[in-house]
Each structure stands twice: as structure tokens, then as C-alpha cells.
Coordinates of C-alpha atoms (C1' of nucleotides) in Angstrom, one line a residue:
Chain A
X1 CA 0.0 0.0 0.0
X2 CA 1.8 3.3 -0.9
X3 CA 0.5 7.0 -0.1
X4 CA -1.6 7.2 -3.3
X5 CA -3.8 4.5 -1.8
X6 CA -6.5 5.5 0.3
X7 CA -5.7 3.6 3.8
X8 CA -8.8 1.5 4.9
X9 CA -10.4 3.0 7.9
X10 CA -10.2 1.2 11.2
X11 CA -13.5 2.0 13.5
X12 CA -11.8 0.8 16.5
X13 CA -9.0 3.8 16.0
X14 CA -10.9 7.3 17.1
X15 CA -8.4 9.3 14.6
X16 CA -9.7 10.3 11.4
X17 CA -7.2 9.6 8.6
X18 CA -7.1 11.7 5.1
X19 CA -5.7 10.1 2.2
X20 CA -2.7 12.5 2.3
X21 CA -1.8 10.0 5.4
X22 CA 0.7 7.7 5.7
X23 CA -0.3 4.0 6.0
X24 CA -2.5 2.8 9.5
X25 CA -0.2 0.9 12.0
X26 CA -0.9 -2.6 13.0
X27 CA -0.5 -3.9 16.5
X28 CA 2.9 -5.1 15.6
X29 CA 4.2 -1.8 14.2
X30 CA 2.8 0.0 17.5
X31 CA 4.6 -2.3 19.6
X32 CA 8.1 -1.9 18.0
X33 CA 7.9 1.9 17.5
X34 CA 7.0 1.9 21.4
X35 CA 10.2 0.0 22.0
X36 CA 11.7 1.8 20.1
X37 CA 11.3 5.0 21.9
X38 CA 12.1 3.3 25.3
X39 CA 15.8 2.3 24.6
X40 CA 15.8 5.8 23.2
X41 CA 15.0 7.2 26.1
X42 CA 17.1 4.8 28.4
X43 CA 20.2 6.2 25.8
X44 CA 19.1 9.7 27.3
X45 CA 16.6 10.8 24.2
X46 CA 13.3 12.4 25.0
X47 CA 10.3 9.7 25.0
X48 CA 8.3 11.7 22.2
X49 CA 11.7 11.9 19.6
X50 CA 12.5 8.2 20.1
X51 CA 9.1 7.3 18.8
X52 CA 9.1 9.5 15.7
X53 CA 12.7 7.2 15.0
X54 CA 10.7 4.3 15.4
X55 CA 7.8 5.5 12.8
X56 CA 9.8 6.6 10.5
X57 CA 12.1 3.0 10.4
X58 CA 8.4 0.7 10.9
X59 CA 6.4 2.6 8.5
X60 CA 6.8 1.2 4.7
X61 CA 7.5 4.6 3.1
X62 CA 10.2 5.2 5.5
X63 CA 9.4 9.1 5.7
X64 CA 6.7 11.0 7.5
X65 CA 5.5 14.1 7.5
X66 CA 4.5 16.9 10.4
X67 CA 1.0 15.5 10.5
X68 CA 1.7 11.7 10.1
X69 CA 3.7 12.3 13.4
X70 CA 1.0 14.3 15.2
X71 CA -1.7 11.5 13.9
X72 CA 0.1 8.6 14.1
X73 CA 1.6 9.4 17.8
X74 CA -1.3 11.2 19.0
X75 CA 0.5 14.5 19.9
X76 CA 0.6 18.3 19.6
X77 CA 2.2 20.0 17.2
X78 CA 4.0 22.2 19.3
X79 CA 6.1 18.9 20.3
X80 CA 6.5 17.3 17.1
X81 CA 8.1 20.9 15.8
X82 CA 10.1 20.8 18.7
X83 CA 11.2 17.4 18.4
X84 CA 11.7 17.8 14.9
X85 CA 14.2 20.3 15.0
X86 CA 15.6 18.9 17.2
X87 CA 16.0 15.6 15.8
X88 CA 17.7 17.4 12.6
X89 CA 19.7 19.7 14.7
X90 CA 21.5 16.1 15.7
X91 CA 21.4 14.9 12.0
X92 CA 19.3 12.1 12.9
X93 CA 16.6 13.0 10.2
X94 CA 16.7 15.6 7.0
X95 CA 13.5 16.1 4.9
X96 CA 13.0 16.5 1.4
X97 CA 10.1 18.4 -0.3
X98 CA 8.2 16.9 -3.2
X99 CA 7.3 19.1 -6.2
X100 CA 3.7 21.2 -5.8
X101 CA 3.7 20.4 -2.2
X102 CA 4.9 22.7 0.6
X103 CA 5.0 19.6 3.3
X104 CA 8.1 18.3 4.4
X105 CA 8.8 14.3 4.2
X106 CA 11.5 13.3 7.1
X107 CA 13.3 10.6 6.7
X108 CA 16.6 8.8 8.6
X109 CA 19.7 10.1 7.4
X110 CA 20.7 6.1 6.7
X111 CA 21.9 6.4 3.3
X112 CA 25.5 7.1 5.1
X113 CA 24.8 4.8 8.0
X114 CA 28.5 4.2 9.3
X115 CA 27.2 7.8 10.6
X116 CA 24.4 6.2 12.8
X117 CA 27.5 4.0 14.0
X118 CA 30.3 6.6 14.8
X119 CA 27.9 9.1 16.6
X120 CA 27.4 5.6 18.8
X121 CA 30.7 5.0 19.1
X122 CA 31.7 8.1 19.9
X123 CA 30.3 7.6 23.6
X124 CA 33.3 5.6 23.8
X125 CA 35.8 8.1 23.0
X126 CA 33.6 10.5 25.2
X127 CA 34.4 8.1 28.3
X128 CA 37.9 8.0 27.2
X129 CA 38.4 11.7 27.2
X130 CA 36.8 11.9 31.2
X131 CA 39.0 9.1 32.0
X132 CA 42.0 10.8 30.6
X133 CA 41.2 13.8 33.0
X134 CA 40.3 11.2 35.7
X135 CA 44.0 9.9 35.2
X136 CA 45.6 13.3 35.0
X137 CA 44.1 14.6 38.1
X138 CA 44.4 11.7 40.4
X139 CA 47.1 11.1 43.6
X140 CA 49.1 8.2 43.8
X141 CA 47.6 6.6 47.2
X142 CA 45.7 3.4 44.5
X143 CA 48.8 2.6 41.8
X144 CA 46.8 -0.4 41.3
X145 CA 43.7 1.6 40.4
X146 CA 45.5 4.0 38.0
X147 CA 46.8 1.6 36.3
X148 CA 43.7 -0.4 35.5
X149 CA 42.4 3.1 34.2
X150 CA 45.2 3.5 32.1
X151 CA 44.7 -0.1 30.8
X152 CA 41.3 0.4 30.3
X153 CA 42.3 4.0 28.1
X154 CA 45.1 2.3 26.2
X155 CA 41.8 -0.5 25.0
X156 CA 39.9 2.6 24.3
X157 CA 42.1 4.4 22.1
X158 CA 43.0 0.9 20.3
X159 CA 39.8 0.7 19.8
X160 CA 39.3 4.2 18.1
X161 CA 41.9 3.2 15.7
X162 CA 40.7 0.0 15.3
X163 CA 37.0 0.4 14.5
X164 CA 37.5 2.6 10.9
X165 CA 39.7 -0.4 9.7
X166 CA 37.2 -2.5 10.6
X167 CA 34.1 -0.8 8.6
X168 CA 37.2 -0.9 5.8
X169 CA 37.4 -4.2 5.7
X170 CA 33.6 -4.7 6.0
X171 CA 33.5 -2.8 2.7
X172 CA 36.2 -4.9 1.4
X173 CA 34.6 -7.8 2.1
X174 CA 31.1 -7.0 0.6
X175 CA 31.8 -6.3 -2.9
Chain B
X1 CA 47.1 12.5 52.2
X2 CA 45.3 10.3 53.6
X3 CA 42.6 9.2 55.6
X4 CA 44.5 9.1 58.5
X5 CA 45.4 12.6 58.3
X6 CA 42.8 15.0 59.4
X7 CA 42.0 17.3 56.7
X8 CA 42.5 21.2 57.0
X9 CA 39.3 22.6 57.5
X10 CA 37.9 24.8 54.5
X11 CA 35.7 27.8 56.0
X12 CA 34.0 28.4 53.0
X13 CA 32.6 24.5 52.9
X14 CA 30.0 24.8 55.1
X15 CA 30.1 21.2 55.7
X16 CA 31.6 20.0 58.6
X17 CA 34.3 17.2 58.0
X18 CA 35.5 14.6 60.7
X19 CA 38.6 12.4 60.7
X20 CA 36.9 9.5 59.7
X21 CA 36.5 11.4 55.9
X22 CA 38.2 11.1 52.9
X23 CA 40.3 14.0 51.5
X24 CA 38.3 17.4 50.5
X25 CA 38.0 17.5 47.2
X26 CA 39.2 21.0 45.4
X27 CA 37.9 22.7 42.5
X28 CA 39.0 21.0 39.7
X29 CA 37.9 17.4 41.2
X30 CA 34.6 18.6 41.3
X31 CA 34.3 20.1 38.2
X32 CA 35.3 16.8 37.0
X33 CA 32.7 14.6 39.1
X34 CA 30.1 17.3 37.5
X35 CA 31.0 16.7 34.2
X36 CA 31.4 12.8 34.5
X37 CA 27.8 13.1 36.2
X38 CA 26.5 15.1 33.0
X39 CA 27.5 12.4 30.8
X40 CA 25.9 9.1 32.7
X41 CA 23.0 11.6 32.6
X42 CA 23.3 12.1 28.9
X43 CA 23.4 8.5 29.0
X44 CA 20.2 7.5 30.8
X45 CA 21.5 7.3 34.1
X46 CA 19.9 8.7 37.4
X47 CA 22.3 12.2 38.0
X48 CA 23.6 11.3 41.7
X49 CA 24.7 7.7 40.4
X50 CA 26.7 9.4 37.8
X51 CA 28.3 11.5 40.4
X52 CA 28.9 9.0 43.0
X53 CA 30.9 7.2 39.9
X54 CA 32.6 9.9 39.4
X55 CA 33.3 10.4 43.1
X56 CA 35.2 6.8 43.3
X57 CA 37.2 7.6 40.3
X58 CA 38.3 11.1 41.5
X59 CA 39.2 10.6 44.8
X60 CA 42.3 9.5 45.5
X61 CA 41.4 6.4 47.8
X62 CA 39.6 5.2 44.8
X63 CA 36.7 4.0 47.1
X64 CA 34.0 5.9 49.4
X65 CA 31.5 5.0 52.2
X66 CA 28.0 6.1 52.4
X67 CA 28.9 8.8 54.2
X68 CA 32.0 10.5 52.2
X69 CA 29.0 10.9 49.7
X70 CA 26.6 12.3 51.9
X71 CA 29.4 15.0 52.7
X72 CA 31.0 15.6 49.3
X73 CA 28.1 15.4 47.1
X74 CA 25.8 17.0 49.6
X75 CA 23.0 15.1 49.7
X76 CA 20.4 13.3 51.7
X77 CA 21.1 10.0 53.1
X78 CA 17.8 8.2 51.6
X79 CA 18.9 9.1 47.9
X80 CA 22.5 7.8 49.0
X81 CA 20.9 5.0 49.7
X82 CA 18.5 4.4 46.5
X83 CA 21.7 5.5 44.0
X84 CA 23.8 3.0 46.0
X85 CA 21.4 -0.2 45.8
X86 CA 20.8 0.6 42.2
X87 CA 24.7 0.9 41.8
X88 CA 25.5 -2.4 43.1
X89 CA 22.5 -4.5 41.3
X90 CA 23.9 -3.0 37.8
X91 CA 27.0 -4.3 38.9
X92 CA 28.7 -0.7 39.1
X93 CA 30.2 -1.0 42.4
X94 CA 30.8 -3.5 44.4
X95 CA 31.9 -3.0 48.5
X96 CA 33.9 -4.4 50.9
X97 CA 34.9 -3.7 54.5
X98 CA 37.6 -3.2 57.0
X99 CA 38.4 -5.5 60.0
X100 CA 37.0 -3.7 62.8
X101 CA 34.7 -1.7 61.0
X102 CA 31.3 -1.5 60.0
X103 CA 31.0 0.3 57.3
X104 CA 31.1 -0.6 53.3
X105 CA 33.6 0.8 51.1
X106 CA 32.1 1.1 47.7
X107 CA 34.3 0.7 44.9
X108 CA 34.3 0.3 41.2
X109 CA 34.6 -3.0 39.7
X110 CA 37.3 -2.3 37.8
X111 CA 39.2 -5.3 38.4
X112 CA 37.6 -6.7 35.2
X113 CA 37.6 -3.3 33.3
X114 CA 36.5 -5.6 30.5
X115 CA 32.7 -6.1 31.7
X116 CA 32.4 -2.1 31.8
X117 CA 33.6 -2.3 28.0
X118 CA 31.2 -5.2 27.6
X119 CA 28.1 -3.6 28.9
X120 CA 28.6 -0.5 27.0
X121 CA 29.0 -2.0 23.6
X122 CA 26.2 -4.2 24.2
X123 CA 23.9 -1.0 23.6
X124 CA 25.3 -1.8 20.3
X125 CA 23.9 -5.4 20.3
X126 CA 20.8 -4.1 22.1
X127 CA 20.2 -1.6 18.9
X128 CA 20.7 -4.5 16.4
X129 CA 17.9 -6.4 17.8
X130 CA 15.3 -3.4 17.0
X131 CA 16.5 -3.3 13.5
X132 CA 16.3 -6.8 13.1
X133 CA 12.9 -6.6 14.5
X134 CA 12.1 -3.6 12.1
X135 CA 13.7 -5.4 8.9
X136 CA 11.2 -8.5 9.5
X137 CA 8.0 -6.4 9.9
X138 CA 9.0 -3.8 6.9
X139 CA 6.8 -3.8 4.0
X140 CA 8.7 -3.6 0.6
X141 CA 8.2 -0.5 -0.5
X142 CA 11.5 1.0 0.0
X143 CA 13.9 -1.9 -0.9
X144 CA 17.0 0.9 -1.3
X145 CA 16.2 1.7 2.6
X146 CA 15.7 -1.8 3.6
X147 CA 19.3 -2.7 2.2
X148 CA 20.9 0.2 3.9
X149 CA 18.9 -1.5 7.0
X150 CA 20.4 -5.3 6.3
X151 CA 24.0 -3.7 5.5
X152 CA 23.9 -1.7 8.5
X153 CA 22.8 -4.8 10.9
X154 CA 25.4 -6.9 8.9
X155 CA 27.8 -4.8 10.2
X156 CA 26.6 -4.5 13.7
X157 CA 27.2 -8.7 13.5
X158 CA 30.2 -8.7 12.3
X159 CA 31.5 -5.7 15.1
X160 CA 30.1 -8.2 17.8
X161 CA 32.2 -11.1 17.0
X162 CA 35.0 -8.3 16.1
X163 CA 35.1 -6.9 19.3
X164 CA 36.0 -9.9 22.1
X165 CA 38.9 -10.6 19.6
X166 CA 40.2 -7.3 19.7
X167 CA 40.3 -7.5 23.7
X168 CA 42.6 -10.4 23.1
X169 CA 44.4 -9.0 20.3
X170 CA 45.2 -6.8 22.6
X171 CA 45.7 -8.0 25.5
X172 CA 48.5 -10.3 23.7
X173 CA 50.3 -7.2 22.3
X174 CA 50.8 -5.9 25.9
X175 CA 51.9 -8.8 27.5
Chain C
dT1 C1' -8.8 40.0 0.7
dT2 C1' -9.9 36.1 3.1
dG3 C1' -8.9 31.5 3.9
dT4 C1' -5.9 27.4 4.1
dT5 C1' -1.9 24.8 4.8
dT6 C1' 2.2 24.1 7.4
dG7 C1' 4.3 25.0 10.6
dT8 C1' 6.6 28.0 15.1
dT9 C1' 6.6 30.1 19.6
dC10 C1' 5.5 30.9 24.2
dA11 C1' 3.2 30.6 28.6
dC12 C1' 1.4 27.0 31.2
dA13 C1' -0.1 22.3 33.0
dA14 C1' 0.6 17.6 33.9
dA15 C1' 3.3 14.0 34.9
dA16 C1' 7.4 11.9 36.1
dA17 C1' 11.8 11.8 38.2
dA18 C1' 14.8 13.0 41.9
dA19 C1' 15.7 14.1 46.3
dA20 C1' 14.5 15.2 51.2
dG21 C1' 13.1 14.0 55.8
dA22 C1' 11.4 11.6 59.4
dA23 C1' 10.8 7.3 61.4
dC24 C1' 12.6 3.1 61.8
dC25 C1' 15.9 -0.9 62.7
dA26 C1' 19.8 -4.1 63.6
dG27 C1' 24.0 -4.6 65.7
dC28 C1' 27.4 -3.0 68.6
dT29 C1' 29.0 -0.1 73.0
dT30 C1' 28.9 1.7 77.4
Chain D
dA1 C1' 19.0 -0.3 79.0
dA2 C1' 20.2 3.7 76.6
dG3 C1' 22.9 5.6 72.8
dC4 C1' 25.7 5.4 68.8
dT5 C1' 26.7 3.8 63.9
dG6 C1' 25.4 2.7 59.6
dG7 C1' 22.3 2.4 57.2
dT8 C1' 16.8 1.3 55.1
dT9 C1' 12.0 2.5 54.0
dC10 C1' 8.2 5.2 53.2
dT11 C1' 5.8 9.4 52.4
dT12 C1' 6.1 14.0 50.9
dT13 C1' 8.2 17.8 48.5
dT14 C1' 10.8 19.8 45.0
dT15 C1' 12.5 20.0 40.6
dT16 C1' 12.8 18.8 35.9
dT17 C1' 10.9 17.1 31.9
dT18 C1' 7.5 16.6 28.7
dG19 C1' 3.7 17.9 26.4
dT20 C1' -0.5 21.1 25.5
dG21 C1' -3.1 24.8 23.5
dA22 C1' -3.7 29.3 22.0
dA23 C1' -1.8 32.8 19.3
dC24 C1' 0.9 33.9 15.6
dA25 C1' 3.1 33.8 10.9
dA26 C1' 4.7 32.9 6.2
dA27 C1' 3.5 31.2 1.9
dC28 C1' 0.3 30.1 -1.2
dA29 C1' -4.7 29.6 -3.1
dA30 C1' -9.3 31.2 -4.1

DNA sequence: TTGTTTGTTCACAAAAAAAAGAACCAGCTT
DNA sequence: AAGCTGGTTCTTTTTTTTGTGAACAAACAA
């Protein structure tokens, strides 16, 4: 069913849908979406901009637009803008525009999605940098404990090397 | 200095400081137990258990007890108690205590700095999952987006089994 | 010009999270 | 037995976060 289609209306959902909407959820897709947003949230992410990641990655078009959001998640639009911007302030979404229309389609930025990955792994090197300071600006009463920590930031900073070799050789190894 | 050592008494803390407490922490150590506190925030975690963590790491005993955190982080005895349970059943800290003494000394589980590593990267394993989940339920409309989606999980794979050879790749090169 | 679509902004409300405080308790001391 | 020490538990308060709704606005349409 693409956005041409008029969706098939669901009595049991109280939202009215217009054809200009995006596709009606199943039980499935409202679950996931949901679960989504909560190890969204548990990564620090608002509640309401984890769940607009989950509709645009469950929903067949893979974009939505201002309204889909506020339909589809049941909110205002004062929070979708909100979120929104905020979401693209983090490059987590663009949009695109389609000719004769003025509404925006957002979609994940996955086309480059060794992005998605470094932004992740970039907690790591986060940590590192705190545990650099932690190193710098502690006594010597635990020389055991220091030099676990510098063990662990030695790993760390291996592993910073290591990890764009390995999405090399991943390449490498797919075509 | 130590804990045996009375520290000198700072009159603008308005705490008041026995002999039994560890070291007073200056400016720069607290700075740094603020900013290590922002990031387990940023990272889902409760802000006082992000500060105790960064508490143990800073000082220079490398350990506290209930009440060094009471004192240094200024805060009520009940939430020192909640952060402190929660601490130990993720596995964060672990305590032990002195002959003669009733009181715990927390401590981070550094020991096996591995397992932080672990449980860190497994947020990478956690976020496969969901897109695995997402791939089977996806509709077919977007093939181009659903092979970004398979890529991208192929590569999260291929990092997990990656990952535990690094430790020992590395692990041999120190030794 | 008036209305419609597609949003944004801001003051406020609701809800959830975090912390406080008081009461309690077990084990040890005196 | 009465008082400390080293906490725990429960209820309440405070603070922060999240979301709402009304008003506004730009761009286009009738």
C-alpha cells in the first residue's frame, strides 16, 4: 500500500485519517515503535523523539510528515516541531520536499549509516576523554587503580583506531 | 594525604568534616565529578549515580563509604541509599569492608575493566535487535532503505564477534 | 482580501523523576 | 537499657521534563 492508496479506515482507532496519510499501524508496528522509543529514552533521548525514530524506520515509506507524526503518535504539534528540529539539529533526520507540495517528508539520514554508528561509538571516546582527566588529576595513594584506568584507556584508544579499519574491511569484504 | 590525616578545614565548605572522611575535594575534582555526572546523565543514568561514579574515580582512595558521599556530594542519606542499591545491582560497584569496621567501602569494579567495556557495547547489540525486529516487519516498499537496514545490521554482527577478539588481540600485544 | 496549509513560539499544566526528611531498625558499645 | 553507627524504608516535597493549547506567521490559493 503506498500514499496514493487510500488507507482503509479502522472504526476501533478514534483518529480520522485523510488520504494524504501515511499508512494505518498494525498492532505489531505499534509495539516496535514503542520499544523503540524506550531504549531511546534509556540512551538519554526524549520519550516523544525516540518514537518519531521508530515511525519513520516501521512505517513502509520510510518518511513522515509533520501530521503523520502528530496523527500517528497522538501529539501536539508544538512537540512534534520541537522534536523535529531537534531531531535534525542532531542529524538524525533531513527532509525533502516533493514538487507542488509545501510539506516536508523526514526521513533517517541512513543512506550514510557508518554515521548512525560513529555518533554511537563516539560515547566511547567520550568516556575515554573523562577518564584521561580522571587519570591526569588523580594522587598516587591506589597505583593499582591507575593503572587499570590506564589499561582500560590504552583499550579505548586501540579501539578508536581500530573500528575505521574494521568498517574498511567490511566494505572490502562485501563487494 | 590520607585518611588518617585530618583534613584542613575549609571555611567556606560549610560542611563540617571529621577524621573519619576522605580528603576534601578541590575545584578542579569537582568540576570533573560534575562533568562525568552530565554524561551518565546524557546516557540514561539517574544524576547522583553518575556523580557517585565519578566520586570513586576522583578521589584519591579510589573507594568511598555512604557517608563521604553524603558529605562531598551534599545530599540526603535516603537518595544515597536508593543510588547506592541501584549501583550495586547494575554491577557498578561493588563494597567491601575493613576488620574492625562496620561500614562498606564502595568501589568500582574495575578489576575486570572488560565487563564495563562489555556492557557498553552491548547497547550496540541491544540496537541490532530493533533493527532486526524492524527489517522483519518492513513492508517492501523502500527496498533501497531496507538494504541500507540489512547492511547496517550486517555490520553490527560482524563488530560483535570483532570486538572480544580485539580484547585479546590486545591483550597479547601488551603482554 | 480572506482563507488554508504548514508549521513555530511561548506561557502554562501535567506528569514523572529525583531528592528530602522523618521514622525506623539491627548490631554494637557503654 | 540507653545511645551510637550505619544504614533502610516510606511518604512527601521539589525540581525537571515533557507535552498542551492558543496565538501567531509565512506562503500560497481562491
Amino acid at each position: 500500500m503506498n500514499k496514493q492508496n487510500l488507507p482503509t479506515f479502522d472504526p476501533l482507532n478514534p483518529l480520522i485519517f485523510t488520504e494524504r496519510m501515511a499508512q494505518i499501524l498494525n498492532e505489531k508496528q505499534k509495539e516496535l515503535i514503542e520499544k523503540i522509543g524506550v531504549i531511546h529514552e534509556q540512551h538519554g533521548m526524549q520519550p516523544l523523539m525516540g518514537r518519531i525514530l521508530g515511525l519513520i524506520l516501521v512505517i513502509e515509506e520510510a518518511e513522515v510528515t509533520f501530521d503523520d507524526i502528530v496523527a500517528h503518535l497522538n501529539v501536539s504539534k508544538s512537540a512534534v516541531s520541537y522534536a523535529l528540529n531537534f531531531l535534525q539539529l542532531q542529524r538524525f533526520v533531513i527532509y525533502r520536499t516533493k514538487p507542488g507540495e509545501r510539506k516536508r517528508y523526514f526521513y533517517l539520514d541512513i543512506e550514510d549509516w557508518d554515521q548512525i554508528l560513529k555518533k554511537e561509538l563516539c560515547n566511547v571516546a567520550d568516556i575515554n576523554s573523562f577518564f584521561k582527566e580522571v587519570i591526569e588529576l588523580r594522587g598516587n595513594a591506589k597505583p593499582e587503580f591507575n593503572n587499570k584506568l590506564k589499561d582500560l584507556c590504552e583499550f579505548l584508544e586501540y579501539l578508536k583506531e581500530e573500528i575505521p579499519l574494521m568498517f574498511e574491511r567490511f566494505k572490502k569484504n562485501k563487494s
